[in-house]
Protein backbone atom coordinates (compact mmCIF):
# COMPACT_ATOMS: atom_id res chain seq x y z
CA MET A 1 11.79 -9.77 -14.53
CA LYS A 2 8.60 -11.15 -16.20
CA LYS A 3 5.71 -13.14 -15.07
CA LEU A 4 6.10 -16.96 -15.64
CA LYS A 5 2.83 -17.22 -17.40
CA LEU A 6 4.78 -15.97 -20.45
CA ILE A 7 6.56 -19.31 -20.55
CA ILE A 8 3.08 -21.19 -20.90
CA LEU A 9 1.99 -18.74 -23.50
CA TYR A 10 5.27 -19.20 -25.40
CA VAL A 11 4.83 -22.99 -25.62
CA SER A 12 1.16 -22.71 -26.69
CA ILE A 13 1.60 -20.06 -29.36
CA VAL A 14 4.93 -20.64 -31.00
CA PHE A 15 3.76 -23.97 -32.23
CA THR A 16 0.72 -22.60 -34.17
CA TYR A 17 2.38 -19.19 -35.23
CA SER A 18 5.01 -18.83 -38.04
CA CYS A 19 6.24 -15.64 -39.74
CA SER A 20 6.87 -15.42 -43.51
CA ASN A 21 10.49 -14.95 -44.53
CA ASP A 22 9.06 -13.17 -47.64
CA ASP A 23 7.07 -10.39 -45.62
CA VAL A 24 9.74 -8.13 -44.95
CA LEU A 25 9.48 -4.28 -45.11
CA THR A 26 12.17 -1.55 -44.62
CA ASP A 27 11.87 1.94 -42.95
CA SER A 28 11.91 4.95 -44.89
CA VAL A 29 15.23 6.75 -44.77
CA LYS A 30 13.22 9.81 -44.08
CA GLU A 31 12.10 8.59 -40.65
CA LYS A 32 11.82 11.74 -38.55
CA SER A 33 14.25 12.14 -35.53
CA VAL A 34 12.54 13.65 -32.63
CA ASN A 35 13.89 15.13 -29.22
CA ASN A 36 17.42 14.21 -30.03
CA THR A 37 19.32 17.42 -29.82
CA SER A 38 20.63 18.97 -26.53
CA SER A 39 18.76 22.22 -27.17
CA GLN A 40 15.54 20.26 -27.49
CA ARG A 41 16.03 18.37 -24.26
CA ALA A 42 17.52 21.46 -22.26
CA GLY A 43 14.43 21.85 -20.26
CA LEU A 44 14.41 18.46 -18.50
CA LYS A 45 15.11 18.12 -14.78
CA PRO A 46 18.11 16.30 -14.17
CA ILE A 47 17.47 12.49 -13.66
CA GLY A 48 17.90 11.98 -9.95
CA SER A 49 17.13 15.35 -8.77
CA GLY A 50 13.38 14.40 -8.02
CA VAL A 51 11.52 11.15 -7.94
CA MET A 52 11.01 8.54 -10.80
CA MET A 53 7.58 7.14 -11.61
CA GLN A 54 7.20 3.62 -12.67
CA ALA A 55 4.43 4.44 -15.17
CA PHE A 56 2.84 0.94 -15.56
CA TYR A 57 2.00 -2.16 -13.53
CA TRP A 58 1.70 -5.88 -14.58
CA ASP A 59 -1.27 -6.38 -16.78
CA VAL A 60 -2.33 -2.77 -17.52
CA PRO A 61 -5.45 -2.71 -19.52
CA ALA A 62 -5.13 -4.03 -23.09
CA GLY A 63 -6.53 -2.43 -26.13
CA GLY A 64 -3.73 0.08 -27.18
CA ASN A 65 -4.76 3.01 -24.90
CA TRP A 66 -1.95 3.00 -22.17
CA TRP A 67 0.39 5.52 -23.85
CA ASN A 68 -2.61 7.92 -23.86
CA THR A 69 -3.41 6.99 -20.26
CA VAL A 70 0.17 8.00 -19.19
CA LYS A 71 0.16 11.19 -21.50
CA ALA A 72 -2.91 12.56 -19.56
CA LYS A 73 -0.78 12.31 -16.37
CA VAL A 74 2.62 13.59 -17.11
CA GLN A 75 2.10 17.16 -16.33
CA ASP A 76 0.54 16.57 -13.07
CA TRP A 77 3.34 14.10 -12.21
CA SER A 78 5.88 16.79 -13.21
CA ASN A 79 4.02 19.43 -11.10
CA ALA A 80 4.37 17.04 -8.03
CA GLY A 81 8.10 16.92 -8.29
CA ILE A 82 8.67 13.69 -10.58
CA ASP A 83 11.61 14.17 -12.78
CA ALA A 84 11.52 10.89 -14.92
CA ILE A 85 9.04 8.22 -16.10
CA TRP A 86 9.85 4.50 -16.70
CA LEU A 87 7.89 3.02 -19.38
CA PRO A 88 7.44 -0.87 -19.98
CA PRO A 89 9.10 -2.37 -23.00
CA VAL A 90 7.83 -0.59 -25.97
CA SER A 91 8.42 -2.91 -29.08
CA LYS A 92 6.43 -5.69 -30.51
CA ALA A 93 6.66 -8.90 -28.66
CA GLN A 94 5.49 -12.52 -29.30
CA ASN A 95 2.13 -12.11 -27.70
CA GLY A 96 1.44 -8.94 -29.70
CA PRO A 97 -1.77 -7.07 -28.25
CA PHE A 98 -1.66 -9.01 -25.07
CA SER A 99 2.13 -8.89 -24.08
CA MET A 100 3.53 -6.66 -21.59
CA GLY A 101 6.67 -6.50 -23.83
CA TYR A 102 9.00 -8.71 -21.90
CA ASP A 103 9.08 -11.47 -24.54
CA PRO A 104 10.56 -9.30 -27.49
CA PHE A 105 10.31 -10.23 -31.19
CA ASP A 106 10.89 -6.94 -33.25
CA TYR A 107 12.84 -4.40 -31.50
CA TYR A 108 11.76 -1.75 -34.04
CA ASP A 109 8.03 -2.38 -34.19
CA PHE A 110 6.40 0.17 -31.84
CA GLY A 111 2.93 -0.52 -33.04
CA GLU A 112 3.09 -0.24 -36.85
CA TYR A 113 3.61 -3.55 -38.27
CA ASP A 114 0.90 -6.21 -38.53
CA GLN A 115 2.78 -9.11 -36.93
CA MET A 116 2.33 -11.41 -33.84
CA GLY A 117 -1.38 -10.80 -34.02
CA SER A 118 -1.59 -7.18 -34.09
CA VAL A 119 -0.57 -3.66 -35.55
CA GLU A 120 -0.49 -1.83 -32.29
CA THR A 121 1.25 -3.22 -29.17
CA ARG A 122 -0.79 -3.72 -25.89
CA PHE A 123 0.06 -0.17 -25.04
CA GLY A 124 -0.88 1.65 -28.44
CA SER A 125 0.93 2.88 -31.63
CA LYS A 126 4.14 4.39 -32.46
CA THR A 127 2.68 7.59 -33.11
CA GLU A 128 0.89 7.55 -29.67
CA LEU A 129 4.27 6.56 -28.00
CA VAL A 130 6.26 9.50 -29.60
CA SER A 131 3.46 12.06 -28.53
CA LEU A 132 3.70 10.63 -25.03
CA ILE A 133 7.47 11.15 -25.04
CA ASP A 134 7.25 14.57 -26.58
CA LEU A 135 4.73 15.81 -23.94
CA ALA A 136 6.95 14.43 -21.20
CA HIS A 137 9.78 16.43 -22.38
CA GLN A 138 7.67 19.39 -22.73
CA SER A 139 6.66 18.85 -19.20
CA GLY A 140 10.31 18.58 -18.16
CA LEU A 141 10.38 14.73 -17.65
CA SER A 142 12.96 12.45 -18.79
CA VAL A 143 11.61 9.03 -20.27
CA ILE A 144 13.41 5.72 -19.30
CA ALA A 145 13.03 2.66 -21.77
CA ASP A 146 12.77 -0.78 -20.25
CA ILE A 147 15.53 -2.89 -22.18
CA VAL A 148 14.98 -6.53 -22.56
CA ILE A 149 18.09 -7.87 -24.33
CA ASN A 150 18.66 -11.42 -22.47
CA HIS A 151 16.24 -13.35 -24.37
CA ASN A 152 13.74 -13.20 -27.46
CA SER A 153 10.41 -14.93 -28.38
CA GLY A 154 8.48 -15.63 -31.42
CA GLY A 155 11.16 -16.92 -33.85
CA ASN A 156 10.44 -19.70 -36.44
CA SER A 157 11.67 -23.07 -35.99
CA GLU A 158 14.99 -23.81 -37.67
CA VAL A 159 17.85 -26.61 -37.81
CA ASN A 160 20.47 -25.57 -35.18
CA PRO A 161 23.90 -26.86 -35.98
CA TYR A 162 25.12 -26.02 -32.56
CA THR A 163 22.49 -28.05 -30.79
CA GLY A 164 21.96 -30.98 -33.23
CA GLY A 165 18.15 -30.38 -33.45
CA SER A 166 15.83 -27.57 -33.99
CA THR A 167 15.41 -24.49 -32.09
CA TRP A 168 12.86 -21.43 -32.37
CA THR A 169 15.67 -18.97 -33.25
CA ASP A 170 14.60 -17.95 -36.84
CA PHE A 171 13.52 -14.13 -36.36
CA ASN A 172 12.27 -12.42 -39.52
CA PRO A 173 10.83 -9.00 -38.02
CA LEU A 174 8.83 -7.02 -40.42
CA SER A 175 10.65 -3.87 -39.69
CA GLY A 176 13.41 -5.31 -41.57
CA LYS A 177 15.88 -4.74 -38.74
CA PHE A 178 17.97 -7.09 -36.70
CA TYR A 179 17.24 -10.47 -38.22
CA ARG A 180 18.51 -13.24 -36.06
CA SER A 181 19.17 -16.93 -36.36
CA ALA A 182 20.81 -19.70 -34.36
CA THR A 183 24.33 -18.22 -34.45
CA ASP A 184 23.02 -15.20 -32.45
CA PHE A 185 21.82 -17.19 -29.60
CA HIS A 186 23.54 -19.74 -27.15
CA PRO A 187 24.98 -22.08 -27.76
CA ASN A 188 26.96 -21.01 -31.01
CA ASN A 189 30.34 -21.00 -32.91
CA ALA A 190 31.73 -18.33 -30.48
CA HIS A 191 30.11 -18.62 -26.96
CA SER A 192 28.52 -21.58 -25.34
CA ASN A 193 26.53 -19.69 -22.75
CA ASP A 194 26.55 -16.58 -20.48
CA SER A 195 25.15 -15.84 -16.89
CA GLY A 196 21.60 -17.22 -17.21
CA VAL A 197 18.76 -18.41 -19.43
CA PHE A 198 15.27 -17.08 -18.78
CA GLY A 199 12.39 -19.39 -18.84
CA GLY A 200 13.61 -21.57 -21.94
CA PHE A 201 13.65 -18.50 -24.29
CA PRO A 202 16.25 -18.23 -26.92
CA ASP A 203 19.18 -16.54 -25.24
CA LEU A 204 20.92 -13.77 -27.15
CA CYS A 205 24.73 -14.10 -27.28
CA HIS A 206 26.16 -10.57 -26.60
CA ASN A 207 29.66 -11.85 -27.66
CA GLN A 208 28.59 -11.97 -31.22
CA THR A 209 29.88 -8.80 -33.04
CA TYR A 210 26.63 -8.74 -35.09
CA VAL A 211 24.49 -8.79 -32.03
CA GLN A 212 26.61 -6.07 -30.56
CA ASP A 213 26.31 -3.86 -33.78
CA TRP A 214 22.55 -4.25 -33.80
CA LEU A 215 21.92 -3.68 -29.92
CA TRP A 216 24.16 -0.52 -29.64
CA LYS A 217 27.22 0.05 -32.19
CA ASN A 218 25.45 0.56 -35.44
CA SER A 219 24.11 3.98 -36.38
CA ASN A 220 20.69 2.58 -36.26
CA SER A 221 21.21 0.46 -33.38
CA VAL A 222 18.40 -0.31 -30.86
CA ALA A 223 20.11 2.00 -28.38
CA LYS A 224 20.65 4.80 -31.04
CA TYR A 225 17.30 4.32 -32.56
CA TYR A 226 15.58 4.45 -29.38
CA ARG A 227 17.47 7.67 -28.22
CA ASP A 228 17.53 9.40 -31.55
CA VAL A 229 14.41 8.48 -33.17
CA ILE A 230 11.75 7.65 -30.50
CA GLY A 231 13.20 9.97 -27.82
CA PHE A 232 14.30 8.08 -24.85
CA ASP A 233 16.78 9.60 -22.17
CA GLY A 234 17.77 6.44 -20.29
CA TRP A 235 17.60 2.63 -19.83
CA ARG A 236 16.15 0.29 -17.08
CA PHE A 237 17.89 -3.08 -18.15
CA ASP A 238 15.66 -6.09 -17.31
CA TYR A 239 17.09 -9.32 -15.79
CA VAL A 240 20.86 -8.30 -15.71
CA LYS A 241 21.68 -11.51 -14.03
CA GLY A 242 21.28 -13.15 -17.39
CA PHE A 243 24.27 -11.49 -18.94
CA GLU A 244 27.61 -9.93 -17.90
CA PRO A 245 27.71 -6.35 -16.57
CA TRP A 246 30.15 -5.36 -19.46
CA VAL A 247 27.14 -5.35 -21.71
CA VAL A 248 25.34 -2.44 -19.69
CA LYS A 249 28.64 -0.68 -19.59
CA ALA A 250 29.21 -1.07 -23.35
CA TRP A 251 25.86 0.23 -24.25
CA LYS A 252 26.10 3.10 -21.91
CA ASP A 253 29.61 4.14 -23.19
CA GLU A 254 28.14 4.18 -26.56
CA VAL A 255 24.98 6.07 -26.22
CA GLY A 256 25.19 7.57 -22.61
CA GLY A 257 21.97 8.17 -20.71
CA PHE A 258 20.85 7.19 -17.14
CA SER A 259 20.94 3.57 -16.69
CA VAL A 260 19.79 1.18 -14.08
CA GLY A 261 19.82 -2.63 -13.87
CA GLU A 262 17.34 -5.11 -12.29
CA TYR A 263 19.75 -7.35 -10.46
CA TRP A 264 17.37 -9.13 -8.20
CA ASP A 265 19.56 -9.95 -5.25
CA SER A 266 19.57 -8.96 -1.59
CA ASN A 267 23.37 -9.27 -1.10
CA VAL A 268 24.67 -5.65 -0.85
CA SER A 269 28.11 -6.58 -1.93
CA THR A 270 26.88 -8.24 -5.04
CA LEU A 271 24.68 -5.32 -5.88
CA ASP A 272 27.80 -2.91 -5.35
CA TRP A 273 29.94 -5.16 -7.43
CA TRP A 274 27.42 -5.09 -10.31
CA THR A 275 26.88 -1.33 -10.20
CA ASN A 276 30.93 -0.78 -10.30
CA SER A 277 31.39 -3.37 -13.11
CA ALA A 278 28.41 -2.05 -15.22
CA ASN A 279 28.89 1.58 -14.31
CA ALA A 280 25.15 2.02 -13.69
CA SER A 281 22.73 2.21 -10.99
CA ALA A 282 20.83 -0.80 -9.64
CA PHE A 283 17.60 -1.23 -7.89
CA ASP A 284 18.10 -1.50 -4.04
CA PHE A 285 16.76 -4.96 -3.43
CA ALA A 286 18.74 -5.04 -0.14
CA CYS A 287 16.77 -2.05 0.98
CA TYR A 288 13.48 -3.61 -0.26
CA TYR A 289 13.83 -6.82 1.70
CA LYS A 290 14.91 -4.85 4.91
CA MET A 291 11.88 -2.78 4.63
CA LYS A 292 9.75 -5.95 4.10
CA ASP A 293 11.33 -7.34 7.50
CA ALA A 294 10.68 -3.92 9.12
CA PHE A 295 7.20 -3.23 8.18
CA MET A 296 5.72 -6.68 7.40
CA GLY A 297 7.72 -8.28 10.25
CA ASN A 298 6.93 -5.34 12.57
CA ASN A 299 10.42 -5.00 13.62
CA LEU A 300 12.02 -1.63 12.75
CA ASN A 301 15.46 -2.81 13.75
CA ALA A 302 15.80 -4.40 10.37
CA LEU A 303 16.42 -0.70 9.03
CA ASN A 304 19.67 -0.77 10.81
CA ASP A 305 21.14 -3.49 8.47
CA ASN A 306 23.16 -2.74 5.28
CA MET A 307 21.60 -1.43 2.18
CA LEU A 308 23.06 -0.37 -1.27
CA TRP A 309 22.18 3.28 -0.54
CA LYS A 310 24.20 2.97 2.62
CA GLN A 311 27.05 1.68 0.96
CA ASN A 312 26.98 3.65 -2.57
CA ALA A 313 23.92 5.99 -2.45
CA SER A 314 24.66 7.45 -5.82
CA LYS A 315 23.99 4.14 -7.53
CA ALA A 316 21.04 3.09 -5.38
CA MET A 317 17.51 2.99 -6.95
CA THR A 318 15.17 2.55 -3.83
CA PHE A 319 11.54 1.37 -4.25
CA VAL A 320 8.54 -0.06 -2.13
CA THR A 321 6.76 -1.95 -5.13
CA ASN A 322 7.18 -2.72 -8.70
CA HIS A 323 5.45 -4.53 -11.41
CA ASP A 324 6.92 -7.95 -10.30
CA THR A 325 6.38 -7.82 -6.49
CA ASP A 326 4.15 -6.06 -3.95
CA GLU A 327 5.09 -7.80 -0.74
CA ILE A 328 5.12 -4.54 1.52
CA ILE A 329 1.43 -4.08 2.22
CA ASN A 330 1.09 -3.16 6.02
CA ASN A 331 1.65 0.55 6.58
CA LYS A 332 3.18 0.85 3.05
CA ILE A 333 3.06 4.64 3.29
CA LEU A 334 5.64 4.32 6.28
CA ALA A 335 7.99 2.48 3.64
CA TYR A 336 7.52 5.54 1.24
CA ALA A 337 8.45 7.87 4.07
CA TYR A 338 11.51 5.67 4.48
CA ILE A 339 12.75 6.00 0.99
CA LEU A 340 11.61 9.44 0.52
CA THR A 341 13.53 11.03 3.12
CA HIS A 342 16.69 8.81 2.77
CA GLU A 343 19.54 8.71 0.38
CA GLY A 344 19.30 7.03 -3.10
CA TYR A 345 17.07 7.89 -6.09
CA PRO A 346 13.44 6.76 -4.98
CA THR A 347 10.89 5.17 -7.28
CA ILE A 348 7.08 5.51 -6.96
CA PHE A 349 4.88 2.71 -8.37
CA TYR A 350 1.94 3.77 -10.56
CA LYS A 351 -0.89 2.04 -8.67
CA ASP A 352 0.46 3.08 -5.24
CA TYR A 353 0.31 6.83 -6.48
CA GLU A 354 -2.93 6.57 -8.63
CA GLU A 355 -4.99 4.01 -6.83
CA TRP A 356 -3.84 2.53 -3.50
CA LEU A 357 -2.46 5.18 -1.38
CA ASN A 358 -3.39 8.83 -0.38
CA LYS A 359 -1.83 11.00 -3.31
CA ALA A 360 -1.73 14.05 -1.26
CA SER A 361 0.41 12.19 1.26
CA LEU A 362 2.82 10.94 -1.50
CA ASN A 363 2.88 14.37 -2.92
CA ASN A 364 4.10 15.76 0.45
CA LEU A 365 6.85 13.15 0.76
CA ILE A 366 7.93 13.99 -2.79
CA TRP A 367 8.04 17.80 -1.92
CA ILE A 368 10.07 16.86 1.24
CA HIS A 369 12.45 14.52 -0.65
CA ASN A 370 13.22 17.18 -3.35
CA ASN A 371 13.31 20.41 -0.88
CA LEU A 372 14.58 19.08 2.55
CA ALA A 373 16.30 15.76 2.11
CA SER A 374 19.85 16.39 1.35
CA GLY A 375 23.24 15.37 2.95
CA SER A 376 24.48 12.41 4.74
CA THR A 377 22.29 10.31 6.94
CA SER A 378 22.59 9.44 10.79
CA ILE A 379 20.30 7.03 12.52
CA LEU A 380 19.45 8.62 15.84
CA HIS A 381 17.24 5.88 17.39
CA VAL A 382 15.91 2.53 16.26
CA ASP A 383 13.82 -0.26 18.14
CA ASN A 384 11.07 -2.56 17.34
CA ASP A 385 8.46 0.29 16.80
CA GLU A 386 10.43 3.53 16.45
CA TYR A 387 12.96 4.69 13.85
CA ILE A 388 14.37 8.26 13.75
CA ALA A 389 17.10 9.36 11.29
CA LYS A 390 18.70 12.75 10.47
CA ARG A 391 19.67 14.13 7.05
CA ASN A 392 22.52 16.34 7.92
CA GLY A 393 21.75 18.83 4.90
CA ASN A 394 23.60 19.89 1.97
CA ASN A 395 21.74 22.52 -0.18
CA SER A 396 19.08 22.72 2.61
CA SER A 397 18.70 22.63 6.35
CA GLY A 398 18.24 18.79 6.27
CA LEU A 399 15.51 16.96 8.28
CA ILE A 400 14.73 14.50 10.97
CA VAL A 401 12.28 11.65 9.98
CA TYR A 402 10.39 9.85 12.81
CA ILE A 403 8.54 6.74 11.96
CA ASN A 404 6.32 5.31 14.55
CA ASN A 405 4.91 1.71 13.75
CA SER A 406 3.21 1.27 17.28
CA ASP A 407 -0.43 1.83 18.00
CA THR A 408 0.05 5.00 20.11
CA TRP A 409 1.58 8.46 19.90
CA GLN A 410 5.41 8.43 20.72
CA GLU A 411 7.63 11.10 21.84
CA ARG A 412 11.66 11.17 22.00
CA TRP A 413 14.46 13.64 22.79
CA VAL A 414 16.81 13.87 19.71
CA GLU A 415 20.01 15.83 18.98
CA THR A 416 19.59 17.87 15.90
CA ASN A 417 21.95 20.15 13.81
CA TRP A 418 20.08 23.27 14.81
CA SER A 419 20.75 25.30 18.01
CA SER A 420 17.97 27.70 19.33
CA THR A 421 15.97 27.23 16.35
CA THR A 422 12.21 26.80 15.81
CA ILE A 423 11.27 23.53 13.77
CA LYS A 424 7.94 22.14 12.59
CA ASP A 425 6.66 18.87 11.19
CA TYR A 426 6.36 19.31 7.29
CA THR A 427 3.86 16.48 7.24
CA GLY A 428 1.30 18.23 9.20
CA HIS A 429 0.84 15.22 11.45
CA SER A 430 2.05 17.19 14.66
CA SER A 431 1.09 20.67 15.41
CA TRP A 432 4.05 21.23 17.63
CA GLN A 433 6.56 23.95 16.69
CA PRO A 434 9.38 23.25 19.33
CA VAL A 435 12.54 25.48 19.72
CA THR A 436 15.84 23.35 19.97
CA GLN A 437 17.82 24.04 22.90
CA SER A 438 21.35 25.70 22.69
CA GLY A 439 22.80 22.32 22.82
CA LYS A 440 20.62 21.41 19.68
CA TRP A 441 18.30 18.67 21.55
CA VAL A 442 14.74 18.86 21.08
CA LYS A 443 11.82 16.79 21.73
CA ILE A 444 9.75 15.40 18.71
CA GLN A 445 6.66 13.33 18.26
CA ALA A 446 5.08 11.11 15.67
CA PRO A 447 1.45 9.72 15.53
CA PRO A 448 0.55 6.11 15.63
CA LYS A 449 1.25 3.90 12.54
CA SER A 450 2.55 6.93 10.82
CA TYR A 451 5.54 9.50 10.59
CA SER A 452 6.73 13.08 11.08
CA VAL A 453 9.36 15.15 9.35
CA TRP A 454 10.99 17.92 11.06
CA SER A 455 13.01 20.87 9.73
CA THR A 456 13.59 24.54 10.35
CA LEU A 457 10.85 27.00 9.40
């Protein structure tokens, strides 16, 4: 989802800027294809085996250097246990050098055509983007593209026979690919509307064969170009409430790759319906809002409520913060302790990792996630201030996480899966190394406003 200030920019800019229909270029047929064979990508960590990094935040510095900024970090991220990075929308958008990419104009301009006020995007050039993706792959990381296909921005005005007036639906991108006109947007001769329009922008009609061909079916479709030429390994679909889930499924059926949708809804049943219909993962907004209730509302009982990861863990992407929302402020590290010890595929937000939180603590939790957090989950105790859960182990011994939101140290007896076994706190917050009883019970502790994670030596 995008910030609403784009709507204001759209209104102010679109009336003063026009794109000449005559200034159309075509790509050379010799365009290099990078990183598109299984052998070249064989060294990547399986997506979902580690933790995803959201490699941007809203209003990253303009000036075309963001791809180089991220490039300098990918090896360290890989060393820490990150398995994939999610990039912002990479193509030229209406607001050119100032756009975060969520107002797409030319899907094939990655910072090489002089249009919309700049050659480079806010993030850099096509050469820098491909270089970043190459290095990420060499470092074992997959790269996820942010796909915005609900709406477009920056078209010229044209007479629209379907509305009886004029609309900003005449798109003539300098890449020479995916020209669009009124017929490609709602309403048109084939389809009056779909699930939702965002902010008054022209709303793409996915029921038109021409739009399907350019988005995912053609040999040089957006999906195949991003995969085969630019080198992307998966997809994060923006604002999927705006179109039907069959669109994501059709895209994935055509080109494959990890897929996750931004279905902004806290209703678990709705999220589960969408993941099944789209055959894709979804960000676990149900989990997000329950963590907000727990950590901002100081009532850990909220963690007892249903979440997507509890209903369908293989399709749940858990997160604490993203580029659109940062509401869990108090004791945020406790929320990360929660998602990095529980089921689902966790995402770490760039600013949390690089600026706001303790990187060593996050690296420790990433290690715990990748090495100890396996198997089903059993909640052992929950009240206003304390939450204890057990991962029952699959490829490891499992773990017990103890989250303490009170102002004092807490201790509690819990039943483990280990009999007569020495355990320790892998966070280092407690120096105890207790031995479980023959009946598998043991006393563990957690410091105030903190957490501990226990497993076998």
